[in-house]
Short mmCIF file of C-alpha atoms in Angstrom, two decimals:
data_model
loop_
_atom_site.label_atom_id
_atom_site.label_comp_id
_atom_site.label_asym_id
_atom_site.label_seq_id
_atom_site.Cartn_x
_atom_site.Cartn_y
_atom_site.Cartn_z
CA MET A 1 174.18 361.75 -62.03
CA PRO A 2 173.03 362.40 -65.60
CA GLN A 3 173.63 365.94 -66.83
CA PRO A 4 171.16 367.99 -68.88
CA PRO A 5 171.53 367.28 -72.59
CA ALA A 6 173.24 369.94 -74.67
CA ASP A 7 170.92 371.94 -76.87
CA PRO A 8 172.28 371.89 -80.43
CA ARG A 9 170.48 375.12 -81.14
CA GLY A 10 172.43 376.93 -78.44
CA PRO A 11 170.77 378.86 -75.62
CA GLY A 12 168.09 380.26 -77.96
CA PRO A 13 166.02 383.36 -77.29
CA ARG A 14 165.42 384.12 -73.62
CA ALA A 15 162.02 385.16 -72.42
CA LEU A 16 162.29 388.80 -71.44
CA LEU A 17 159.51 390.17 -69.27
CA ALA A 18 157.88 393.43 -70.26
CA THR A 19 160.24 394.04 -73.17
CA ALA A 20 157.90 396.45 -74.92
CA LEU A 21 156.15 397.96 -71.89
CA SER A 22 157.46 399.52 -68.70
CA VAL A 23 156.35 398.14 -65.34
CA THR A 24 154.43 401.36 -64.79
CA ALA A 25 152.46 400.86 -67.99
CA LEU A 26 151.77 397.24 -67.13
CA LEU A 27 150.43 398.14 -63.71
CA ALA A 28 148.25 400.81 -65.23
CA THR A 29 146.87 398.23 -67.63
CA ALA A 30 146.13 395.85 -64.75
CA ALA A 31 144.25 398.60 -62.94
CA CYS A 32 141.82 399.16 -65.82
CA SER A 33 138.40 397.62 -65.78
CA VAL A 34 138.35 394.02 -66.89
CA GLN A 35 135.25 394.96 -68.83
CA ASP A 36 137.13 397.42 -71.07
CA GLU A 37 138.48 394.73 -73.41
CA PRO A 38 137.62 391.11 -74.26
CA ARG A 39 139.31 388.56 -72.02
CA PRO A 40 142.56 387.25 -73.60
CA ARG A 41 142.26 383.71 -74.91
CA TRP A 42 145.14 382.49 -72.70
CA PHE A 43 143.26 383.70 -69.63
CA SER A 44 141.95 381.14 -67.14
CA ALA A 45 140.15 381.96 -63.92
CA SER A 46 138.37 379.91 -61.28
CA ALA A 47 135.29 381.04 -59.42
CA THR A 48 135.06 381.06 -55.65
CA PRO A 49 133.69 377.89 -54.00
CA THR A 50 130.27 379.52 -53.85
CA GLY A 51 130.30 380.36 -57.57
CA ALA A 52 130.46 383.62 -59.51
CA SER A 53 128.47 386.62 -58.34
CA PRO A 54 125.27 387.34 -60.28
CA ALA A 55 125.45 390.13 -62.86
CA GLY A 56 125.18 393.59 -61.33
CA GLU A 57 126.18 392.50 -57.81
CA ARG A 58 129.44 393.50 -56.17
CA PRO A 59 131.73 390.41 -56.00
CA ALA A 60 132.14 388.89 -52.57
CA ARG A 61 135.34 389.65 -50.67
CA SER A 62 137.32 387.40 -48.35
CA GLY A 63 138.32 389.71 -45.49
CA ALA A 64 140.84 392.15 -46.98
CA GLY A 65 141.54 389.82 -49.89
CA LEU A 66 140.82 390.26 -53.56
CA THR A 67 137.53 390.23 -55.39
CA GLU A 68 137.15 387.78 -58.26
CA ALA A 69 137.70 390.55 -60.83
CA GLN A 70 140.82 391.74 -59.03
CA ALA A 71 142.26 388.22 -58.91
CA GLN A 72 141.72 387.96 -62.65
CA ALA A 73 143.33 391.35 -63.30
CA ALA A 74 146.34 390.37 -61.17
CA LEU A 75 147.35 387.57 -63.53
CA ILE A 76 150.50 387.65 -65.63
CA THR A 77 149.76 387.56 -69.37
CA ALA A 78 151.53 386.29 -72.47
CA ALA A 79 152.25 389.92 -73.41
CA ASP A 80 154.16 390.32 -70.14
CA LEU A 81 156.27 387.24 -70.78
CA GLY A 82 157.01 387.99 -74.42
CA GLU A 83 158.54 385.48 -76.82
CA PRO A 84 158.79 382.51 -76.82
CA TRP A 85 155.80 382.16 -74.48
CA GLY A 86 152.25 381.61 -75.66
CA PRO A 87 148.92 380.12 -74.54
CA THR A 88 149.17 376.63 -73.08
CA ARG A 89 148.13 373.64 -75.16
CA GLY A 90 147.61 371.41 -72.12
CA ALA A 91 149.64 369.52 -69.52
CA ARG A 92 153.05 368.26 -70.62
CA THR A 93 153.72 364.52 -70.78
CA TRP A 94 156.59 364.83 -68.31
CA ARG A 95 154.12 365.82 -65.59
CA ASP A 96 152.65 362.31 -65.27
CA GLY A 97 155.84 360.59 -66.38
CA LEU A 98 158.23 362.18 -63.90
CA LEU A 99 156.39 364.11 -61.18
CA LYS A 100 153.88 361.40 -60.31
CA ALA A 101 156.30 359.61 -57.99
CA THR A 102 156.78 358.31 -54.45
CA THR A 103 159.53 358.48 -51.85
CA LYS A 104 159.85 357.46 -48.20
CA ASN A 105 160.52 360.84 -46.57
CA PRO A 106 157.17 362.57 -45.76
CA ASP A 107 158.44 366.08 -46.45
CA CYS A 108 159.97 365.02 -49.76
CA GLN A 109 156.75 363.22 -50.70
CA ARG A 110 154.75 366.34 -49.89
CA LEU A 111 157.08 368.31 -52.18
CA LEU A 112 156.55 365.85 -55.04
CA ASP A 113 152.80 366.05 -54.52
CA VAL A 114 152.94 369.87 -54.62
CA LEU A 115 155.04 369.86 -57.80
CA TYR A 116 152.56 367.53 -59.47
CA SER A 117 149.35 369.23 -58.32
CA GLU A 118 150.77 372.80 -58.28
CA GLU A 119 148.55 373.44 -55.24
CA LEU A 120 151.10 374.71 -52.73
CA PHE A 121 148.80 376.47 -50.26
CA GLY A 122 145.83 374.11 -50.39
CA THR A 123 142.21 375.14 -50.87
CA PRO A 124 141.89 378.93 -51.27
CA ALA A 125 139.95 380.94 -48.69
CA GLY A 126 138.40 383.08 -51.42
CA PRO A 127 138.74 384.08 -55.08
CA GLN A 128 141.46 382.58 -57.25
CA ALA A 129 142.67 382.83 -60.85
CA THR A 130 145.16 380.88 -62.96
CA ALA A 131 147.06 381.43 -66.21
CA ALA A 132 149.33 378.90 -67.95
CA PHE A 133 151.78 379.27 -70.82
CA ASP A 134 153.98 377.08 -73.05
CA GLY A 135 157.38 377.85 -74.48
CA ALA A 136 157.22 377.80 -78.28
CA ASP A 137 158.94 374.78 -79.85
CA THR A 138 159.94 373.40 -76.43
CA ASP A 139 158.27 371.41 -73.68
CA ALA A 140 158.63 374.24 -71.15
CA GLN A 141 155.54 375.24 -69.22
CA LEU A 142 154.85 378.12 -66.84
CA ARG A 143 151.85 378.30 -64.52
CA TYR A 144 150.83 381.38 -62.53
CA HIS A 145 148.20 381.24 -59.78
CA VAL A 146 146.72 383.98 -57.58
CA ALA A 147 144.54 383.03 -54.60
CA ALA A 148 143.34 384.20 -51.19
CA HIS A 149 144.88 382.45 -48.16
CA PRO A 150 145.12 383.37 -44.45
CA PRO A 151 148.52 385.02 -43.87
CA ALA A 152 149.50 382.80 -40.92
CA ALA A 153 148.80 379.59 -42.85
CA ALA A 154 150.58 380.93 -45.94
CA ASP A 155 153.65 381.89 -43.89
CA ARG A 156 153.80 378.38 -42.37
CA THR A 157 153.84 376.93 -45.88
CA LEU A 158 156.60 379.34 -46.92
CA ALA A 159 158.63 378.35 -43.85
CA TRP A 160 158.20 374.69 -44.82
CA LEU A 161 159.46 375.46 -48.33
CA LYS A 162 162.50 377.19 -46.84
CA SER A 163 163.35 374.06 -44.85
CA LEU A 164 163.35 371.70 -47.82
CA PRO A 165 166.90 372.21 -49.16
CA GLU A 166 168.10 370.85 -45.81
CA LYS A 167 165.42 368.19 -45.35
CA CYS A 168 165.33 367.01 -48.99
CA GLY A 169 168.58 368.22 -50.51
CA GLU A 170 168.93 364.98 -52.47
CA PHE A 171 166.70 361.91 -52.52
CA THR A 172 165.41 359.22 -54.86
CA ALA A 173 161.84 358.86 -56.07
CA THR A 174 160.12 356.07 -57.97
CA THR A 175 157.67 357.02 -60.70
CA THR A 176 154.39 355.21 -61.27
CA ARG A 177 156.06 353.52 -64.27
CA GLY A 178 158.87 352.16 -62.11
CA GLY A 179 161.56 354.63 -63.11
CA VAL A 180 163.97 355.92 -60.49
CA GLN A 181 164.65 359.64 -60.33
CA THR A 182 167.46 361.37 -58.46
CA VAL A 183 165.92 364.55 -57.05
CA GLN A 184 167.92 367.57 -55.92
CA VAL A 185 166.37 370.54 -54.10
CA GLY A 186 168.05 373.92 -53.75
CA ASP A 187 167.12 377.39 -52.60
CA MET A 188 166.54 380.05 -55.27
CA PRO A 189 166.64 383.76 -54.38
CA LEU A 190 163.73 386.05 -55.18
CA PRO A 191 163.61 389.86 -55.34
CA PRO A 192 162.43 391.48 -52.06
CA VAL A 193 158.76 391.75 -53.05
CA GLY A 194 155.53 391.14 -51.16
CA ASP A 195 155.26 390.50 -47.43
CA ALA A 196 156.93 387.07 -47.56
CA ARG A 197 158.46 384.91 -50.29
CA GLN A 198 160.32 381.68 -50.97
CA ALA A 199 161.51 379.78 -54.04
CA LEU A 200 163.14 376.45 -54.84
CA ARG A 201 164.86 374.95 -57.86
CA VAL A 202 164.18 371.21 -58.12
CA THR A 203 165.85 368.87 -60.63
CA LEU A 204 164.89 365.28 -61.41
CA ALA A 205 167.40 363.12 -63.30
CA GLY A 206 166.80 359.55 -64.47
CA GLU A 207 166.03 357.31 -67.43
CA THR A 208 162.97 356.33 -69.38
CA GLU A 209 161.88 352.71 -69.83
CA ASP A 210 163.88 352.73 -73.08
CA GLY A 211 167.03 353.91 -71.33
CA GLU A 212 166.81 357.50 -72.57
CA LEU A 213 168.24 360.03 -70.12
CA THR A 214 165.82 362.62 -68.74
CA TYR A 215 166.57 365.81 -66.84
CA LEU A 216 163.65 367.91 -65.61
CA THR A 217 164.19 371.32 -64.01
CA MET A 218 161.31 372.88 -62.09
CA ASP A 219 161.28 376.24 -60.32
CA LEU A 220 158.67 376.69 -57.59
CA ALA A 221 158.20 380.25 -56.34
CA ALA A 222 155.66 381.67 -53.91
CA VAL A 223 154.94 385.19 -52.67
CA ARG A 224 152.43 386.43 -50.09
CA VAL A 225 150.96 389.91 -50.53
CA GLY A 226 148.64 390.66 -47.63
CA GLU A 227 145.92 387.99 -47.58
CA ASP A 228 146.67 386.84 -51.12
CA THR A 229 149.33 384.56 -52.56
CA ILE A 230 151.13 383.98 -55.83
CA THR A 231 152.28 380.48 -56.77
CA LEU A 232 154.51 380.17 -59.82
CA THR A 233 156.04 377.09 -61.48
CA ASN A 234 158.43 377.20 -64.42
CA ALA A 235 159.58 373.81 -65.71
CA GLY A 236 160.91 371.91 -68.69
CA LEU A 237 163.30 369.27 -70.01
CA ASP A 238 165.48 371.86 -71.73
CA GLU A 239 167.18 374.82 -70.10
CA VAL A 240 164.95 376.65 -67.61
CA HIS A 241 166.05 380.23 -66.99
CA GLU A 242 165.75 381.17 -63.33
CA GLU A 243 165.63 384.89 -64.20
CA VAL A 244 162.30 384.26 -65.94
CA THR A 245 160.95 382.85 -62.66
CA GLN A 246 162.41 385.70 -60.64
CA GLN A 247 161.21 388.48 -62.94
CA THR A 248 157.74 386.96 -63.27
CA ALA A 249 157.43 386.76 -59.47
CA GLU A 250 158.61 390.36 -59.13
CA LEU A 251 156.27 391.77 -61.78
CA GLY A 252 153.36 389.70 -60.48
CA ALA A 253 153.88 390.84 -56.88
CA GLN A 254 154.05 394.49 -57.98
CA ARG A 255 150.85 394.12 -59.97
CA LEU A 256 149.06 392.34 -57.12
CA SER A 257 150.22 394.99 -54.62
CA GLU A 258 148.95 397.79 -56.85
CA ILE A 259 145.55 396.12 -57.25
CA ARG A 260 145.27 395.52 -53.50
CA LYS A 261 145.99 399.20 -52.81
CA ARG A 262 142.92 400.14 -54.78
CA GLY A 263 140.81 398.25 -52.25
CA GLU A 264 137.14 398.56 -52.99
CA ALA A 265 137.74 400.73 -56.06
CA ARG A 266 136.12 399.31 -59.20
CA ILE A 267 138.74 397.89 -61.58
#
């Protein structure tokens, strides 16, 4: 199986989460009103299916889930990630070229579809928010999504993820351009955060139409905190550091837990 190409620049700078700020300071920042400062330009948030609440009205809640403002405040930011991460410039070319693929096994096909769409838990039951980042001078991309989902349904999805290293440990997939990818799926540990969690490391190795070797690494991590979920992907054709995925999931779950504890308090 093709191996990842050596990086002539060496390992390069690693993204270190919260290098300048303690976790306590970050959580305090997240708890502040989203109206205190202008929204960062890397920020992206989606309204609930019924649309945003009119000005002056309290945002709708989904059971004990987040409000729209809380979902937005729960996002990881570029300041949290530090260098070399910055605002996304759009979807990477490898997404359509490598992840848009088919295979015979239904579970493995579902995994490919999830990696491509980045919609692990399906349609949210309430508010949701998304932030995406690119690695400077590389093709790495990180996407962070917070959404409301019923706990039982979320836990079933997490259990399915846990089963995939056994069901889809190694398989082949054919891209829409006819390329064949060898896909390997392995379990990746996460810190003991949230109410439930699961993560995978997926690699896709193959060749382009011109015979150039490709090696994509994609981390998929998910955490449930009460009635809300975090879905995180961290992927690229160069080295992908699993500690970035793990630390982002940990910091995000701590921030989400802190915001949930405030309940109906205005943020």
